[in-house]
Amino acid sequence: MAAFARRKAQRLARPDPSRKRALDARAAELVRLLNARERFCSASSCDGRVVVMDTNGTGIQKKNCTWLLVTHDPCVKGDVMAALKKATGDVVFKFEPFVLHVLCQELQDAQLLHSVAIDSGFRNSGITVGRGGKITMAVRSTHCLEVPLSHKGRLMVSEEYIEFLVHVANQKMEENIRRIDRFHKGLERALEAADTLQKLCVPADTLFPEGPEKSHSVYVRRRKRWTAQKQAEPSRELEPHDDTESSLGLFTEIMI
């Protein structure tokens, strides 16, 4: 516990490494909520963005790219067209959804976050255990978008297609915002339930009474069921409330 607290203090004391040296607005409340708990420490975050970048013929590697447009809000075709006027190489239009990396003191803490993330629609989320036992929970989604627009400075698509891409990206941004909101609300409920259990002196492993291996199998079953439903109804995106095996129900059962 002391080692985690020391690592957390060191990390939070560092300057923000992002380009704008500050948290994104939508991620800020989540980061503050987690960092206020001794068992969690934010590592990195991005609340979702539309990016137009010139890869300069070097491939899509951010350190070698020229960023022509970056916005964390819905954009319009005019913004993209203005950015393209500055292009000299291969330009890519991207939508990158919300991502959050959190260091966790114990595996059960990461499992709590993972459950909330999956139920909120962030179905590419996962837990890693690194050297020295460092536990990291990554909140990730799959609704990305990446489309090439120009090659060697020459526009390869029509303005009509760019307008269509902007529309699709804005739809993804709106869904991204809804998922962040669901995750924030779900996390608040889960943390409150965990705090209540702690006050009642209920062992922490009550959150996952069957152990991490059994809990992991719950995630596997949930993902398989979601995949099967997606295949059965390809035109319908499964929403988190369709998942009847919600982990938050576990907290309710414990409280009862």
PDB file of N, CA, C and O in Angstrom, residues 170-238:
ATOM      1  N   ASN A 170     -18.935  12.987 -36.408  1.00  0.00           N
ATOM      2  CA  ASN A 170     -19.738  13.700 -35.410  1.00  0.00           C
ATOM      3  C   ASN A 170     -20.718  12.762 -34.712  1.00  0.00           C
ATOM      4  O   ASN A 170     -20.979  12.899 -33.508  1.00  0.00           O
ATOM      5  N   GLN A 171     -21.258  11.802 -35.457  1.00  0.00           N
ATOM      6  CA  GLN A 171     -22.129  10.801 -34.834  1.00  0.00           C
ATOM      7  C   GLN A 171     -21.344   9.973 -33.821  1.00  0.00           C
ATOM      8  O   GLN A 171     -21.836   9.671 -32.725  1.00  0.00           O
ATOM      9  N   LYS A 172     -20.129   9.606 -34.188  1.00  0.00           N
ATOM     10  CA  LYS A 172     -19.285   8.840 -33.274  1.00  0.00           C
ATOM     11  C   LYS A 172     -18.918   9.672 -32.044  1.00  0.00           C
ATOM     12  O   LYS A 172     -18.841   9.153 -30.923  1.00  0.00           O
ATOM     13  N   MET A 173     -18.697  10.953 -32.244  1.00  0.00           N
ATOM     14  CA  MET A 173     -18.389  11.834 -31.124  1.00  0.00           C
ATOM     15  C   MET A 173     -19.567  11.901 -30.152  1.00  0.00           C
ATOM     16  O   MET A 173     -19.387  11.856 -28.920  1.00  0.00           O
ATOM     17  N   GLU A 174     -20.777  12.001 -30.689  1.00  0.00           N
ATOM     18  CA  GLU A 174     -21.965  12.054 -29.836  1.00  0.00           C
ATOM     19  C   GLU A 174     -22.121  10.768 -29.033  1.00  0.00           C
ATOM     20  O   GLU A 174     -22.436  10.801 -27.837  1.00  0.00           O
ATOM     21  N   GLU A 175     -21.900   9.624 -29.683  1.00  0.00           N
ATOM     22  CA  GLU A 175     -21.970   8.348 -28.968  1.00  0.00           C
ATOM     23  C   GLU A 175     -20.861   8.262 -27.928  1.00  0.00           C
ATOM     24  O   GLU A 175     -21.056   7.751 -26.816  1.00  0.00           O
ATOM     25  N   ASN A 176     -19.700   8.772 -28.270  1.00  0.00           N
ATOM     26  CA  ASN A 176     -18.566   8.793 -27.342  1.00  0.00           C
ATOM     27  C   ASN A 176     -18.917   9.574 -26.076  1.00  0.00           C
ATOM     28  O   ASN A 176     -18.634   9.138 -24.954  1.00  0.00           O
ATOM     29  N   ILE A 177     -19.566  10.721 -26.246  1.00  0.00           N
ATOM     30  CA  ILE A 177     -19.956  11.556 -25.105  1.00  0.00           C
ATOM     31  C   ILE A 177     -20.974  10.822 -24.239  1.00  0.00           C
ATOM     32  O   ILE A 177     -20.909  10.865 -23.001  1.00  0.00           O
ATOM     33  N   ARG A 178     -21.918  10.124 -24.881  1.00  0.00           N
ATOM     34  CA  ARG A 178     -22.912   9.362 -24.109  1.00  0.00           C
ATOM     35  C   ARG A 178     -22.241   8.266 -23.291  1.00  0.00           C
ATOM     36  O   ARG A 178     -22.607   8.024 -22.133  1.00  0.00           O
ATOM     37  N   ARG A 179     -21.252   7.597 -23.871  1.00  0.00           N
ATOM     38  CA  ARG A 179     -20.565   6.521 -23.150  1.00  0.00           C
ATOM     39  C   ARG A 179     -19.755   7.069 -21.972  1.00  0.00           C
ATOM     40  O   ARG A 179     -19.696   6.445 -20.909  1.00  0.00           O
ATOM     41  N   ILE A 180     -19.128   8.211 -22.171  1.00  0.00           N
ATOM     42  CA  ILE A 180     -18.386   8.831 -21.069  1.00  0.00           C
ATOM     43  C   ILE A 180     -19.334   9.148 -19.919  1.00  0.00           C
ATOM     44  O   ILE A 180     -19.024   8.903 -18.744  1.00  0.00           O
ATOM     45  N   ASP A 181     -20.498   9.682 -20.256  1.00  0.00           N
ATOM     46  CA  ASP A 181     -21.483  10.027 -19.229  1.00  0.00           C
ATOM     47  C   ASP A 181     -21.958   8.777 -18.491  1.00  0.00           C
ATOM     48  O   ASP A 181     -22.073   8.777 -17.258  1.00  0.00           O
ATOM     49  N   ARG A 182     -22.222   7.689 -19.239  1.00  0.00           N
ATOM     50  CA  ARG A 182     -22.640   6.436 -18.598  1.00  0.00           C
ATOM     51  C   ARG A 182     -21.543   5.907 -17.685  1.00  0.00           C
ATOM     52  O   ARG A 182     -21.806   5.429 -16.579  1.00  0.00           O
ATOM     53  N   PHE A 183     -20.308   5.985 -18.156  1.00  0.00           N
ATOM     54  CA  PHE A 183     -19.184   5.490 -17.357  1.00  0.00           C
ATOM     55  C   PHE A 183     -19.031   6.310 -16.078  1.00  0.00           C
ATOM     56  O   PHE A 183     -18.818   5.751 -14.993  1.00  0.00           O
ATOM     57  N   HIS A 184     -19.143   7.622 -16.199  1.00  0.00           N
ATOM     58  CA  HIS A 184     -19.003   8.497 -15.034  1.00  0.00           C
ATOM     59  C   HIS A 184     -20.071   8.174 -13.983  1.00  0.00           C
ATOM     60  O   HIS A 184     -19.763   7.993 -12.797  1.00  0.00           O
ATOM     61  N   LYS A 185     -21.315   8.077 -14.416  1.00  0.00           N
ATOM     62  CA  LYS A 185     -22.406   7.797 -13.477  1.00  0.00           C
ATOM     63  C   LYS A 185     -22.270   6.393 -12.880  1.00  0.00           C
ATOM     64  O   LYS A 185     -22.488   6.192 -11.679  1.00  0.00           O
ATOM     65  N   GLY A 186     -21.915   5.423 -13.729  1.00  0.00           N
ATOM     66  CA  GLY A 186     -21.744   4.062 -13.231  1.00  0.00           C
ATOM     67  C   GLY A 186     -20.594   3.951 -12.252  1.00  0.00           C
ATOM     68  O   GLY A 186     -20.675   3.223 -11.256  1.00  0.00           O
ATOM     69  N   LEU A 187     -19.521   4.686 -12.517  1.00  0.00           N
ATOM     70  CA  LEU A 187     -18.362   4.661 -11.628  1.00  0.00           C
ATOM     71  C   LEU A 187     -18.706   5.270 -10.273  1.00  0.00           C
ATOM     72  O   LEU A 187     -18.299   4.744  -9.225  1.00  0.00           O
ATOM     73  N   GLU A 188     -19.444   6.360 -10.281  1.00  0.00           N
ATOM     74  CA  GLU A 188     -19.850   6.973  -9.009  1.00  0.00           C
ATOM     75  C   GLU A 188     -20.667   5.991  -8.171  1.00  0.00           C
ATOM     76  O   GLU A 188     -20.438   5.853  -6.963  1.00  0.00           O
ATOM     77  N   ARG A 189     -21.599   5.288  -8.816  1.00  0.00           N
ATOM     78  CA  ARG A 189     -22.419   4.317  -8.077  1.00  0.00           C
ATOM     79  C   ARG A 189     -21.569   3.171  -7.543  1.00  0.00           C
ATOM     80  O   ARG A 189     -21.728   2.738  -6.397  1.00  0.00           O
ATOM     81  N   ALA A 190     -20.658   2.672  -8.373  1.00  0.00           N
ATOM     82  CA  ALA A 190     -19.822   1.543  -7.959  1.00  0.00           C
ATOM     83  C   ALA A 190     -18.900   1.922  -6.804  1.00  0.00           C
ATOM     84  O   ALA A 190     -18.718   1.149  -5.856  1.00  0.00           O
ATOM     85  N   LEU A 191     -18.317   3.108  -6.868  1.00  0.00           N
ATOM     86  CA  LEU A 191     -17.420   3.549  -5.799  1.00  0.00           C
ATOM     87  C   LEU A 191     -18.183   3.799  -4.502  1.00  0.00           C
ATOM     88  O   LEU A 191     -17.689   3.493  -3.408  1.00  0.00           O
ATOM     89  N   GLU A 192     -19.383   4.340  -4.619  1.00  0.00           N
ATOM     90  CA  GLU A 192     -20.204   4.551  -3.424  1.00  0.00           C
ATOM     91  C   GLU A 192     -20.553   3.216  -2.775  1.00  0.00           C
ATOM     92  O   GLU A 192     -20.521   3.076  -1.545  1.00  0.00           O
ATOM     93  N   ALA A 193     -20.890   2.220  -3.604  1.00  0.00           N
ATOM     94  CA  ALA A 193     -21.210   0.897  -3.074  1.00  0.00           C
ATOM     95  C   ALA A 193     -19.992   0.278  -2.400  1.00  0.00           C
ATOM     96  O   ALA A 193     -20.091  -0.324  -1.327  1.00  0.00           O
ATOM     97  N   ALA A 194     -18.818   0.431  -3.021  1.00  0.00           N
ATOM     98  CA  ALA A 194     -17.592  -0.112  -2.438  1.00  0.00           C
ATOM     99  C   ALA A 194     -17.264   0.584  -1.121  1.00  0.00           C
ATOM    100  O   ALA A 194     -16.819  -0.058  -0.160  1.00  0.00           O
ATOM    101  N   ASP A 195     -17.493   1.894  -1.060  1.00  0.00           N
ATOM    102  CA  ASP A 195     -17.250   2.637   0.184  1.00  0.00           C
ATOM    103  C   ASP A 195     -18.172   2.151   1.295  1.00  0.00           C
ATOM    104  O   ASP A 195     -17.764   2.022   2.455  1.00  0.00           O
ATOM    105  N   THR A 196     -19.426   1.880   0.939  1.00  0.00           N
ATOM    106  CA  THR A 196     -20.387   1.400   1.930  1.00  0.00           C
ATOM    107  C   THR A 196     -19.957   0.052   2.489  1.00  0.00           C
ATOM    108  O   THR A 196     -20.026  -0.190   3.698  1.00  0.00           O
ATOM    109  N   LEU A 197     -19.495  -0.824   1.608  1.00  0.00           N
ATOM    110  CA  LEU A 197     -19.022  -2.133   2.055  1.00  0.00           C
ATOM    111  C   LEU A 197     -17.838  -1.989   3.005  1.00  0.00           C
ATOM    112  O   LEU A 197     -17.727  -2.703   4.005  1.00  0.00           O
ATOM    113  N   GLN A 198     -16.957  -1.047   2.669  1.00  0.00           N
ATOM    114  CA  GLN A 198     -15.776  -0.834   3.513  1.00  0.00           C
ATOM    115  C   GLN A 198     -16.182  -0.339   4.899  1.00  0.00           C
ATOM    116  O   GLN A 198     -15.631  -0.764   5.915  1.00  0.00           O
ATOM    117  N   LYS A 199     -17.172   0.562   4.952  1.00  0.00           N
ATOM    118  CA  LYS A 199     -17.637   1.074   6.239  1.00  0.00           C
ATOM    119  C   LYS A 199     -18.282  -0.020   7.076  1.00  0.00           C
ATOM    120  O   LYS A 199     -18.241   0.007   8.302  1.00  0.00           O
ATOM    121  N   LEU A 200     -18.903  -0.986   6.387  1.00  0.00           N
ATOM    122  CA  LEU A 200     -19.541  -2.098   7.091  1.00  0.00           C
ATOM    123  C   LEU A 200     -18.543  -3.199   7.433  1.00  0.00           C
ATOM    124  O   LEU A 200     -18.930  -4.248   7.945  1.00  0.00           O
ATOM    125  N   CYS A 201     -17.265  -2.935   7.097  1.00  0.00           N
ATOM    126  CA  CYS A 201     -16.187  -3.899   7.362  1.00  0.00           C
ATOM    127  C   CYS A 201     -16.395  -5.208   6.608  1.00  0.00           C
ATOM    128  O   CYS A 201     -16.028  -6.288   7.088  1.00  0.00           O
ATOM    129  N   VAL A 202     -17.017  -5.120   5.433  1.00  0.00           N
ATOM    130  CA  VAL A 202     -17.158  -6.294   4.583  1.00  0.00           C
ATOM    131  C   VAL A 202     -15.846  -6.483   3.840  1.00  0.00           C
ATOM    132  O   VAL A 202     -15.300  -5.518   3.297  1.00  0.00           O
ATOM    133  N   PRO A 203     -15.284  -7.693   3.796  1.00  0.00           N
ATOM    134  CA  PRO A 203     -14.013  -7.909   3.095  1.00  0.00           C
ATOM    135  C   PRO A 203     -14.078  -7.423   1.657  1.00  0.00           C
ATOM    136  O   PRO A 203     -15.096  -7.572   0.980  1.00  0.00           O
ATOM    137  N   ALA A 204     -12.976  -6.837   1.202  1.00  0.00           N
ATOM    138  CA  ALA A 204     -12.943  -6.273  -0.147  1.00  0.00           C
ATOM    139  C   ALA A 204     -13.202  -7.314  -1.217  1.00  0.00           C
ATOM    140  O   ALA A 204     -13.779  -7.020  -2.257  1.00  0.00           O
ATOM    141  N   ASP A 205     -12.793  -8.578  -0.953  1.00  0.00           N
ATOM    142  CA  ASP A 205     -12.969  -9.586  -1.990  1.00  0.00           C
ATOM    143  C   ASP A 205     -14.425 -10.015  -2.136  1.00  0.00           C
ATOM    144  O   ASP A 205     -14.756 -10.843  -2.978  1.00  0.00           O
ATOM    145  N   THR A 206     -15.326  -9.436  -1.312  1.00  0.00           N
ATOM    146  CA  THR A 206     -16.750  -9.709  -1.488  1.00  0.00           C
ATOM    147  C   THR A 206     -17.232  -9.193  -2.831  1.00  0.00           C
ATOM    148  O   THR A 206     -18.190  -9.700  -3.401  1.00  0.00           O
ATOM    149  N   LEU A 207     -16.561  -8.171  -3.354  1.00  0.00           N
ATOM    150  CA  LEU A 207     -16.945  -7.637  -4.659  1.00  0.00           C
ATOM    151  C   LEU A 207     -16.788  -8.688  -5.739  1.00  0.00           C
ATOM    152  O   LEU A 207     -17.518  -8.702  -6.723  1.00  0.00           O
ATOM    153  N   PHE A 208     -15.818  -9.594  -5.570  1.00  0.00           N
ATOM    154  CA  PHE A 208     -15.594 -10.688  -6.501  1.00  0.00           C
ATOM    155  C   PHE A 208     -15.443 -11.962  -5.677  1.00  0.00           C
ATOM    156  O   PHE A 208     -14.346 -12.498  -5.520  1.00  0.00           O
ATOM    157  N   PRO A 209     -16.540 -12.452  -5.082  1.00  0.00           N
ATOM    158  CA  PRO A 209     -16.465 -13.541  -4.115  1.00  0.00           C
ATOM    159  C   PRO A 209     -15.921 -14.836  -4.674  1.00  0.00           C
ATOM    160  O   PRO A 209     -15.442 -15.677  -3.925  1.00  0.00           O
ATOM    161  N   GLU A 210     -15.986 -15.024  -5.973  1.00  0.00           N
ATOM    162  CA  GLU A 210     -15.536 -16.291  -6.543  1.00  0.00           C
ATOM    163  C   GLU A 210     -14.108 -16.222  -7.046  1.00  0.00           C
ATOM    164  O   GLU A 210     -13.625 -17.144  -7.685  1.00  0.00           O
ATOM    165  N   GLY A 211     -13.434 -15.105  -6.772  1.00  0.00           N
ATOM    166  CA  GLY A 211     -12.036 -14.980  -7.157  1.00  0.00           C
ATOM    167  C   GLY A 211     -11.877 -14.380  -8.530  1.00  0.00           C
ATOM    168  O   GLY A 211     -12.796 -14.349  -9.338  1.00  0.00           O
ATOM    169  N   PRO A 212     -10.678 -13.850  -8.829  1.00  0.00           N
ATOM    170  CA  PRO A 212     -10.438 -13.188 -10.101  1.00  0.00           C
ATOM    171  C   PRO A 212     -10.641 -14.080 -11.303  1.00  0.00           C
ATOM    172  O   PRO A 212     -11.103 -13.647 -12.343  1.00  0.00           O
ATOM    173  N   GLU A 213     -10.289 -15.383 -11.173  1.00  0.00           N
ATOM    174  CA  GLU A 213     -10.435 -16.268 -12.324  1.00  0.00           C
ATOM    175  C   GLU A 213     -11.898 -16.419 -12.703  1.00  0.00           C
ATOM    176  O   GLU A 213     -12.277 -16.358 -13.865  1.00  0.00           O
ATOM    177  N   LYS A 214     -12.759 -16.608 -11.677  1.00  0.00           N
ATOM    178  CA  LYS A 214     -14.185 -16.757 -11.941  1.00  0.00           C
ATOM    179  C   LYS A 214     -14.773 -15.460 -12.461  1.00  0.00           C
ATOM    180  O   LYS A 214     -15.614 -15.453 -13.360  1.00  0.00           O
ATOM    181  N   SER A 215     -14.319 -14.340 -11.890  1.00  0.00           N
ATOM    182  CA  SER A 215     -14.812 -13.045 -12.336  1.00  0.00           C
ATOM    183  C   SER A 215     -14.443 -12.815 -13.791  1.00  0.00           C
ATOM    184  O   SER A 215     -15.222 -12.275 -14.567  1.00  0.00           O
ATOM    185  N   HIS A 216     -13.232 -13.241 -14.162  1.00  0.00           N
ATOM    186  CA  HIS A 216     -12.802 -13.073 -15.549  1.00  0.00           C
ATOM    187  C   HIS A 216     -13.716 -13.852 -16.482  1.00  0.00           C
ATOM    188  O   HIS A 216     -14.049 -13.396 -17.574  1.00  0.00           O
ATOM    189  N   SER A 217     -14.161 -15.044 -16.044  1.00  0.00           N
ATOM    190  CA  SER A 217     -15.031 -15.845 -16.895  1.00  0.00           C
ATOM    191  C   SER A 217     -16.359 -15.147 -17.130  1.00  0.00           C
ATOM    192  O   SER A 217     -16.995 -15.330 -18.163  1.00  0.00           O
ATOM    193  N   VAL A 218     -16.790 -14.330 -16.160  1.00  0.00           N
ATOM    194  CA  VAL A 218     -18.014 -13.552 -16.349  1.00  0.00           C
ATOM    195  C   VAL A 218     -17.843 -12.596 -17.511  1.00  0.00           C
ATOM    196  O   VAL A 218     -18.718 -12.445 -18.356  1.00  0.00           O
ATOM    197  N   TYR A 219     -16.667 -11.928 -17.577  1.00  0.00           N
ATOM    198  CA  TYR A 219     -16.411 -11.011 -18.682  1.00  0.00           C
ATOM    199  C   TYR A 219     -16.392 -11.754 -20.011  1.00  0.00           C
ATOM    200  O   TYR A 219     -16.885 -11.264 -21.020  1.00  0.00           O
ATOM    201  N   VAL A 220     -15.792 -12.951 -20.014  1.00  0.00           N
ATOM    202  CA  VAL A 220     -15.713 -13.737 -21.244  1.00  0.00           C
ATOM    203  C   VAL A 220     -17.109 -14.121 -21.715  1.00  0.00           C
ATOM    204  O   VAL A 220     -17.441 -13.990 -22.891  1.00  0.00           O
ATOM    205  N   ARG A 221     -17.951 -14.598 -20.782  1.00  0.00           N
ATOM    206  CA  ARG A 221     -19.314 -14.974 -21.153  1.00  0.00           C
ATOM    207  C   ARG A 221     -20.084 -13.772 -21.672  1.00  0.00           C
ATOM    208  O   ARG A 221     -20.838 -13.863 -22.631  1.00  0.00           O
ATOM    209  N   ARG A 222     -19.892 -12.625 -20.994  1.00  0.00           N
ATOM    210  CA  ARG A 222     -20.589 -11.412 -21.409  1.00  0.00           C
ATOM    211  C   ARG A 222     -20.187 -11.019 -22.822  1.00  0.00           C
ATOM    212  O   ARG A 222     -21.018 -10.666 -23.661  1.00  0.00           O
ATOM    213  N   ARG A 223     -18.883 -11.077 -23.132  1.00  0.00           N
ATOM    214  CA  ARG A 223     -18.410 -10.707 -24.465  1.00  0.00           C
ATOM    215  C   ARG A 223     -18.936 -11.677 -25.523  1.00  0.00           C
ATOM    216  O   ARG A 223     -19.321 -11.276 -26.617  1.00  0.00           O
ATOM    217  N   LYS A 224     -18.956 -12.986 -25.205  1.00  0.00           N
ATOM    218  CA  LYS A 224     -19.463 -13.972 -26.152  1.00  0.00           C
ATOM    219  C   LYS A 224     -20.943 -13.736 -26.438  1.00  0.00           C
ATOM    220  O   LYS A 224     -21.395 -13.833 -27.577  1.00  0.00           O
ATOM    221  N   ARG A 225     -21.710 -13.430 -25.376  1.00  0.00           N
ATOM    222  CA  ARG A 225     -23.132 -13.196 -25.563  1.00  0.00           C
ATOM    223  C   ARG A 225     -23.365 -11.950 -26.413  1.00  0.00           C
ATOM    224  O   ARG A 225     -24.218 -11.923 -27.292  1.00  0.00           O
ATOM    225  N   TRP A 226     -22.580 -10.897 -26.144  1.00  0.00           N
ATOM    226  CA  TRP A 226     -22.700  -9.658 -26.915  1.00  0.00           C
ATOM    227  C   TRP A 226     -22.373  -9.902 -28.385  1.00  0.00           C
ATOM    228  O   TRP A 226     -23.067  -9.432 -29.279  1.00  0.00           O
ATOM    229  N   THR A 227     -21.308 -10.689 -28.650  1.00  0.00           N
ATOM    230  CA  THR A 227     -20.920 -10.999 -30.028  1.00  0.00           C
ATOM    231  C   THR A 227     -22.017 -11.779 -30.735  1.00  0.00           C
ATOM    232  O   THR A 227     -22.343 -11.516 -31.900  1.00  0.00           O
ATOM    233  N   ALA A 228     -22.607 -12.752 -30.030  1.00  0.00           N
ATOM    234  CA  ALA A 228     -23.669 -13.557 -30.625  1.00  0.00           C
ATOM    235  C   ALA A 228     -24.877 -12.699 -30.974  1.00  0.00           C
ATOM    236  O   ALA A 228     -25.486 -12.849 -32.037  1.00  0.00           O
ATOM    237  N   GLN A 229     -25.224 -11.760 -30.099  1.00  0.00           N
ATOM    238  CA  GLN A 229     -26.364 -10.892 -30.363  1.00  0.00           C
ATOM    239  C   GLN A 229     -26.074  -9.937 -31.511  1.00  0.00           C
ATOM    240  O   GLN A 229     -26.952  -9.611 -32.299  1.00  0.00           O
ATOM    241  N   LYS A 230     -24.831  -9.474 -31.595  1.00  0.00           N
ATOM    242  CA  LYS A 230     -24.451  -8.598 -32.706  1.00  0.00           C
ATOM    243  C   LYS A 230     -24.586  -9.333 -34.034  1.00  0.00           C
ATOM    244  O   LYS A 230     -25.033  -8.779 -35.028  1.00  0.00           O
ATOM    245  N   GLN A 231     -24.182 -10.624 -34.064  1.00  0.00           N
ATOM    246  CA  GLN A 231     -24.265 -11.406 -35.291  1.00  0.00           C
ATOM    247  C   GLN A 231     -25.718 -11.690 -35.657  1.00  0.00           C
ATOM    248  O   GLN A 231     -26.084 -11.729 -36.824  1.00  0.00           O
ATOM    249  N   ALA A 232     -26.549 -11.882 -34.633  1.00  0.00           N
ATOM    250  CA  ALA A 232     -27.961 -12.167 -34.884  1.00  0.00           C
ATOM    251  C   ALA A 232     -28.710 -10.934 -35.360  1.00  0.00           C
ATOM    252  O   ALA A 232     -29.648 -11.016 -36.146  1.00  0.00           O
ATOM    253  N   GLU A 233     -28.288  -9.743 -34.866  1.00  0.00           N
ATOM    254  CA  GLU A 233     -28.934  -8.494 -35.241  1.00  0.00           C
ATOM    255  C   GLU A 233     -27.875  -7.498 -35.673  1.00  0.00           C
ATOM    256  O   GLU A 233     -27.549  -6.569 -34.948  1.00  0.00           O
ATOM    257  N   PRO A 234     -27.291  -7.661 -36.868  1.00  0.00           N
ATOM    258  CA  PRO A 234     -26.169  -6.811 -37.296  1.00  0.00           C
ATOM    259  C   PRO A 234     -26.512  -5.346 -37.418  1.00  0.00           C
ATOM    260  O   PRO A 234     -25.643  -4.498 -37.356  1.00  0.00           O
ATOM    261  N   SER A 235     -27.783  -5.010 -37.588  1.00  0.00           N
ATOM    262  CA  SER A 235     -28.154  -3.608 -37.776  1.00  0.00           C
ATOM    263  C   SER A 235     -28.370  -2.883 -36.466  1.00  0.00           C
ATOM    264  O   SER A 235     -28.590  -1.689 -36.434  1.00  0.00           O
ATOM    265  N   ARG A 236     -28.297  -3.610 -35.362  1.00  0.00           N
ATOM    266  CA  ARG A 236     -28.579  -3.006 -34.062  1.00  0.00           C
ATOM    267  C   ARG A 236     -27.361  -3.090 -33.178  1.00  0.00           C
ATOM    268  O   ARG A 236     -26.795  -4.156 -32.979  1.00  0.00           O
ATOM    269  N   GLU A 237     -26.941  -1.957 -32.641  1.00  0.00           N
ATOM    270  CA  GLU A 237     -25.798  -1.939 -31.728  1.00  0.00           C
ATOM    271  C   GLU A 237     -26.281  -2.215 -30.320  1.00  0.00           C
ATOM    272  O   GLU A 237     -27.193  -1.570 -29.819  1.00  0.00           O
ATOM    273  N   LEU A 238     -25.688  -3.202 -29.682  1.00  0.00           N
ATOM    274  CA  LEU A 238     -26.079  -3.565 -28.328  1.00  0.00           C
ATOM    275  C   LEU A 238     -25.676  -2.469 -27.367  1.00  0.00           C
ATOM    276  O   LEU A 238     -24.532  -2.053 -27.317  1.00  0.00           O
TER     277      LEU A 238
END
